[in-house]
C-alpha positions as a printed NumPy array, in Angstrom:
array([[ -1.102,  -0.181,   0.519],
       [  1.313,   3.31 ,  -0.789],
       [  1.525,   6.148,   1.154],
       [ -0.949,   8.598,   0.787],
       [ -3.031,   4.918,   1.205],
       [ -1.392,   4.175,   4.318],
       [ -2.586,   7.727,   5.191],
       [ -6.105,   8.193,   4.758],
       [ -6.437,   4.694,   6.188],
       [ -4.982,   5.2  ,   9.917],
       [ -7.03 ,   8.592,   9.81 ],
       [ -9.482,   7.204,   8.959],
       [-10.145,   4.798,  10.837],
       [ -8.756,   7.819,  14.189],
       [-11.614,   9.354,  12.897],
       [-14.941,   6.994,  12.61 ],
       [-13.914,   6.095,  16.115],
       [-13.282,   9.359,  17.365],
       [-16.492,   9.789,  15.745],
       [-18.41 ,   7.228,  17.678],
       [-16.974,   8.362,  21.065],
       [-18.054,  11.812,  20.33 ],
       [-21.323,  11.751,  19.43 ],
       [-24.604,  12.354,  20.873],
       [-26.459,  11.393,  17.56 ],
       [-27.402,   7.576,  16.087],
       [-26.575,   8.236,  13.28 ],
       [-23.572,   9.563,  12.955],
       [-22.765,   7.001,  15.517],
       [-22.952,   5.08 ,  13.336],
       [-21.331,   6.326,  10.038],
       [-18.154,   6.915,  12.745],
       [-18.319,   2.895,  12.829],
       [-19.424,   2.666,   8.836],
       [-16.369,   5.177,   8.457],
       [-14.283,   2.246,  10.117],
       [-15.458,  -0.242,   9.25 ],
       [-14.265,   0.215,   6.157],
       [-10.777,   1.96 ,   6.669],
       [ -9.478,  -1.336,   7.683],
       [-10.607,  -4.264,   4.842],
       [ -7.419,  -3.02 ,   2.81 ],
       [ -5.489,  -3.526,   6.113],
       [ -7.44 ,  -7.161,   6.379],
       [ -7.446,  -7.963,   2.599],
       [ -3.168,  -6.84 ,   3.005],
       [ -1.556, -10.152,   2.223],
       [ -3.121, -11.014,  -0.795],
       [ -3.811, -15.055,   0.489],
       [ -6.747, -16.902,   0.042],
       [ -6.967, -16.392,   3.731],
       [ -7.068, -13.013,   4.202],
       [ -9.866, -12.047,   1.583],
       [-11.282, -14.477,   3.351],
       [-10.696, -13.135,   6.889],
       [-11.559,  -9.784,   4.795],
       [-14.946, -11.095,   4.022],
       [-16.212, -12.723,   7.066],
       [-15.279,  -9.175,   8.817],
       [-17.037,  -7.091,   6.442],
       [-20.769,  -9.106,   6.504],
       [-20.96 ,  -9.986,  10.024],
       [-19.968,  -6.075,  11.158],
       [-22.172,  -5.16 ,   8.398],
       [-24.881,  -7.055,   9.859],
       [-24.874,  -5.365,  13.179],
       [-25.109,  -2.472,  11.679],
       [-28.507,  -3.403,  10.206],
       [-28.833,  -4.32 ,  13.815],
       [-28.028,  -1.061,  15.282],
       [-29.896,   1.328,  12.439],
       [-32.879,  -1.114,  12.585],
       [-32.726,  -0.493,  16.822],
       [-32.088,   3.455,  16.846],
       [-35.631,   3.561,  14.183],
       [-37.811,   1.912,  16.622],
       [-36.508,   3.643,  19.126],
       [-36.914,   7.085,  17.69 ],
       [-40.541,   6.118,  15.722],
       [-41.485,   5.864,  20.094],
       [-39.426,   8.557,  21.608],
       [-39.299,  10.719,  18.548],
       [-35.029,  11.26 ,  19.747],
       [-31.779,   9.966,  17.833],
       [-30.799,  10.896,  20.907],
       [-28.204,   7.826,  21.949],
       [-28.866,   8.775,  25.576],
       [-33.06 ,   8.406,  25.742],
       [-32.7  ,   4.824,  24.2  ],
       [-35.794,   4.036,  26.401],
       [-37.446,   1.116,  24.036],
       [-35.942,  -2.572,  26.157],
       [-36.905,  -4.61 ,  22.165],
       [-34.368,  -1.504,  20.588],
       [-32.134,  -1.83 ,  24.14 ],
       [-31.976,  -5.038,  23.609],
       [-31.192,  -5.18 ,  19.488],
       [-28.985,  -1.841,  20.119],
       [-26.881,  -3.895,  22.354],
       [-26.496,  -7.322,  20.695],
       [-25.374,  -5.63 ,  17.596],
       [-22.344,  -3.77 ,  19.553],
       [-21.233,  -7.489,  21.193],
       [-21.907,  -7.915,  17.659],
       [-19.28 ,  -5.246,  16.515],
       [-16.517,  -6.634,  20.044],
       [-16.913,  -9.95 ,  19.062],
       [-18.693, -11.359,  22.458],
       [-20.267, -14.617,  22.083],
       [-23.114, -15.755,  21.336],
       [-21.951, -13.66 ,  18.444],
       [-18.045, -14.321,  18.198],
       [-17.212, -17.231,  15.503],
       [-16.196, -15.055,  12.796],
       [-13.633, -12.762,  15.801],
       [-10.845, -16.472,  15.597],
       [-11.096, -16.851,  11.67 ],
       [-10.782, -13.397,  11.047],
       [ -8.076, -12.803,  13.122],
       [ -6.349, -16.03 ,  12.009],
       [ -6.167, -15.288,   8.4  ],
       [ -3.974, -11.497,   8.63 ],
       [ -1.204, -10.314,  10.26 ],
       [ -0.18 , -10.277,  13.784],
       [ -0.243,  -6.237,  13.673],
       [ -4.052,  -6.04 ,  12.377],
       [ -5.044,  -8.912,  15.051],
       [ -3.565,  -6.239,  17.453],
       [ -4.976,  -3.256,  16.108],
       [ -8.805,  -5.601,  15.659],
       [ -8.002,  -6.451,  19.279],
       [ -7.752,  -3.562,  20.712],
       [ -8.778,  -0.376,  18.872],
       [-11.477,  -1.316,  16.874],
       [-13.42 ,  -2.283,  20.541],
       [-13.011,   1.292,  21.471],
       [-15.948,   2.989,  19.582],
       [-18.156,   0.413,  20.67 ],
       [-16.989,  -0.22 ,  23.897],
       [-18.065,   3.166,  24.218],
       [-21.383,   3.553,  22.41 ],
       [-22.209,   0.511,  25.184],
       [-21.15 ,   2.637,  27.817],
       [-23.172,   5.174,  27.127],
       [-26.313,   3.447,  27.244],
       [-25.695,   0.983,  30.719],
       [-28.198,   2.405,  32.204],
       [-30.916,   1.352,  30.437],
       [-29.49 ,  -1.735,  28.717],
       [-31.054,  -5.201,  31.287],
       [-28.21 ,  -5.742,  34.123],
       [-29.621,  -9.845,  33.249],
       [-28.475,  -9.505,  29.655],
       [-25.099,  -7.342,  30.781],
       [-24.23 , -10.788,  32.701],
       [-25.211, -14.274,  30.545],
       [-22.874, -12.603,  27.73 ],
       [-20.385, -11.791,  29.897],
       [-20.412, -15.589,  31.57 ],
       [-21.358, -17.157,  27.963],
       [-18.823, -15.104,  27.029],
       [-15.916, -15.995,  29.454],
       [-16.745, -19.763,  29.291],
       [-16.428, -19.772,  25.279],
       [-13.155, -17.329,  25.509],
       [-11.418, -20.311,  28.451],
       [-12.562, -22.966,  26.089],
       [-12.234, -21.889,  23.581],
       [ -9.037, -21.504,  23.695],
       [ -7.64 , -24.653,  24.926],
       [ -7.169, -26.185,  21.958],
       [ -5.319, -23.97 ,  19.777],
       [ -1.54 , -24.134,  19.195],
       [ -2.14 , -20.498,  16.981],
       [ -1.583, -18.079,  18.984],
       [ -3.06 , -15.864,  17.008],
       [ -6.352, -17.53 ,  17.417],
       [ -6.092, -17.92 ,  21.789],
       [ -5.515, -14.232,  21.372],
       [ -9.043, -13.988,  20.419],
       [-10.221, -16.582,  22.902],
       [ -8.64 , -14.239,  25.235],
       [-10.235, -11.365,  23.832],
       [-13.055, -13.03 ,  23.925],
       [-12.724, -14.186,  27.932],
       [-11.587, -10.735,  28.616],
       [-14.627,  -9.18 ,  26.913],
       [-16.503, -11.049,  29.158],
       [-15.506, -10.286,  32.099],
       [-16.125,  -6.008,  30.433],
       [-19.734,  -6.363,  29.181],
       [-20.376,  -8.693,  33.402],
       [-18.861,  -5.482,  35.566],
       [-20.914,  -3.047,  32.582],
       [-23.943,  -3.997,  33.977],
       [-22.704,  -3.014,  37.466],
       [-20.174,  -0.261,  37.489],
       [-19.426,   0.525,  33.852],
       [-16.634,   2.997,  34.5  ],
       [-14.543,  -0.416,  36.037],
       [-15.648,  -2.242,  33.181],
       [-13.849,   1.296,  31.046],
       [-10.405,   0.402,  33.99 ],
       [-10.446,  -3.635,  32.691],
       [-10.26 ,  -3.048,  29.544],
       [ -8.006,  -0.397,  29.421],
       [ -5.483,  -2.106,  31.289],
       [ -6.478,  -5.81 ,  29.185],
       [ -5.264,  -3.194,  25.204],
       [ -1.824,  -2.273,  27.558],
       [ -0.782,  -6.162,  28.55 ],
       [ -1.919,  -7.417,  24.468],
       [ -0.284,  -3.888,  22.732],
       [  2.81 ,  -5.247,  24.309],
       [  2.176,  -9.179,  23.537],
       [  1.427,  -8.978,  20.108],
       [  3.843,  -6.786,  19.603],
       [  7.42 ,  -8.889,  20.021],
       [  5.142, -11.728,  18.278],
       [  5.477, -10.039,  15.792],
       [  8.853,  -8.345,  16.076],
       [ 10.386, -12.438,  16.657],
       [  7.756, -13.292,  13.935],
       [  6.429, -16.362,  16.574],
       [  2.766, -17.424,  15.394],
       [  2.566, -21.271,  16.708],
       [  3.159, -22.235,  20.028],
       [  6.113, -24.213,  18.499],
       [  7.399, -21.559,  17.126],
       [  7.709, -19.729,  20.9  ],
       [  9.748, -22.76 ,  22.05 ],
       [ 12.204, -21.874,  19.636],
       [ 12.597, -18.161,  19.799],
       [ 13.928, -18.402,  23.368],
       [ 17.818, -18.875,  22.22 ],
       [ 17.589, -16.358,  19.499],
       [ 15.789, -13.509,  22.148],
       [ 16.038, -14.774,  25.192],
       [ 14.029, -11.7  ,  27.023],
       [ 11.354, -11.21 ,  24.315],
       [ 10.596, -14.816,  25.355],
       [  9.913, -13.915,  28.55 ],
       [  8.06 , -10.771,  28.998],
       [  5.773, -12.656,  26.696],
       [  5.342, -15.126,  29.208],
       [  4.487, -12.701,  31.999],
       [  1.962, -10.244,  29.77 ],
       [  0.873, -13.658,  29.487],
       [  0.56 , -14.755,  32.678],
       [ -1.085, -11.119,  33.208],
       [ -3.773, -11.271,  31.335],
       [ -5.66 , -14.366,  32.679],
       [ -5.775, -12.524,  35.908],
       [ -2.933, -14.386,  37.732],
       [ -1.85 , -12.121,  40.992],
       [  0.655, -10.592,  41.598],
       [  0.789,  -9.356,  37.994],
       [ -1.487,  -5.854,  37.588],
       [ -4.863,  -7.73 ,  35.623],
       [ -6.286,  -9.535,  38.387],
       [ -6.153,  -6.161,  40.319],
       [ -9.777,  -4.757,  37.526],
       [-10.589,  -9.139,  38.173],
       [-10.656,  -9.197,  41.827],
       [-12.858,  -4.85 ,  41.87 ],
       [-14.769,  -6.718,  39.603],
       [-14.995,  -9.663,  41.96 ],
       [-15.215,  -7.365,  44.944],
       [-18.604,  -5.293,  42.966],
       [-20.062,  -8.578,  42.504],
       [-19.405,  -9.563,  46.385],
       [-20.924,  -6.034,  47.615],
       [-24.214,  -6.206,  45.247],
       [-24.731, -10.225,  46.119],
       [-23.635, -11.759,  43.607],
       [-21.931, -14.049,  45.001],
       [-23.075, -17.228,  42.559],
       [-22.164, -15.501,  39.3  ],
       [-18.795, -14.061,  41.375],
       [-18.569, -17.747,  41.776],
       [-19.099, -18.471,  38.097],
       [-17.04 , -15.685,  37.142],
       [-13.754, -17.635,  38.754],
       [-14.51 , -21.379,  37.941],
       [-14.654, -19.747,  34.131],
       [-10.811, -17.361,  34.427],
       [-10.103, -20.501,  35.954],
       [-10.564, -22.611,  33.02 ],
       [ -8.595, -19.494,  30.559],
       [ -5.706, -20.013,  33.205],
       [ -5.17 , -23.431,  31.51 ],
       [ -4.071, -22.648,  28.191],
       [ -2.052, -19.294,  30.053],
       [  0.36 , -21.413,  31.78 ],
       [  0.104, -23.759,  29.111],
       [  2.535, -21.489,  27.685],
       [  4.035, -20.371,  30.019],
       [  5.568, -24.132,  31.007],
       [  5.954, -24.145,  26.595],
       [  8.282, -21.359,  27.103],
       [  9.076, -21.455,  31.299],
       [ 10.448, -25.913,  30.861],
       [ 10.729, -27.125,  27.507],
       [ 12.409, -24.195,  26.147],
       [ 15.653, -24.324,  29.61 ]])
């Protein structure tokens, strides 16, 4: 891609996200998301492989369906309330459809199927972009309407995402797919706690982004794409491989790493609200996802040394 195209694409992605995050009107938020989606398509399809083309089509179709659901929701709400304002999403049907469309845009369960496939079909840098930056706009919209969403819907989707993220990552040898399931698992925590404390949900997603970014960047610098690659990078770049292992443990939420902090605060919030069953479920699913993080760390630490 030539420099002019790269500049236009980058500006469009940044502008689309900022537009959605700063708008108070559903139509402007939708335009921002569309701009963002159309700008990232050339980046996903940049590697001239059938896998990349497939990933581009999958990404485009899911995002287009989610956008259509978003328009349906906001139009229905405008009919009922006479307002296009984001904070005026009062209609129950509209709120449910909007929540589902935002979850689809982020790749949360049960509408998560596209995420592992798209990440596997594209480069590590693009995978990083999809798992971090592309989540900002939908999360900010969900944050804005969080008061109107039924807590049961958010909590059910959150727990389901945690289960899917934990179980899906266990059987993977491809690191991009593992990171996709890790993203789904973390989104589960974010969505679940969004029902009780939206500020905590935002903190959770930001800490996740801060931890994921260096993992992807280090994987890119060492050209690591599978678990097998990880065992061979130890000899050439020991510090990088060790950092990946520690960051993986942090992402899993293992104390005393940074990733444990938002999980602890989320559990504290759940117990304070007397939702002990939900807190127990969250801990159990966390242990399942911890399994595949530990396996990666074990591979790096034990097999290589």
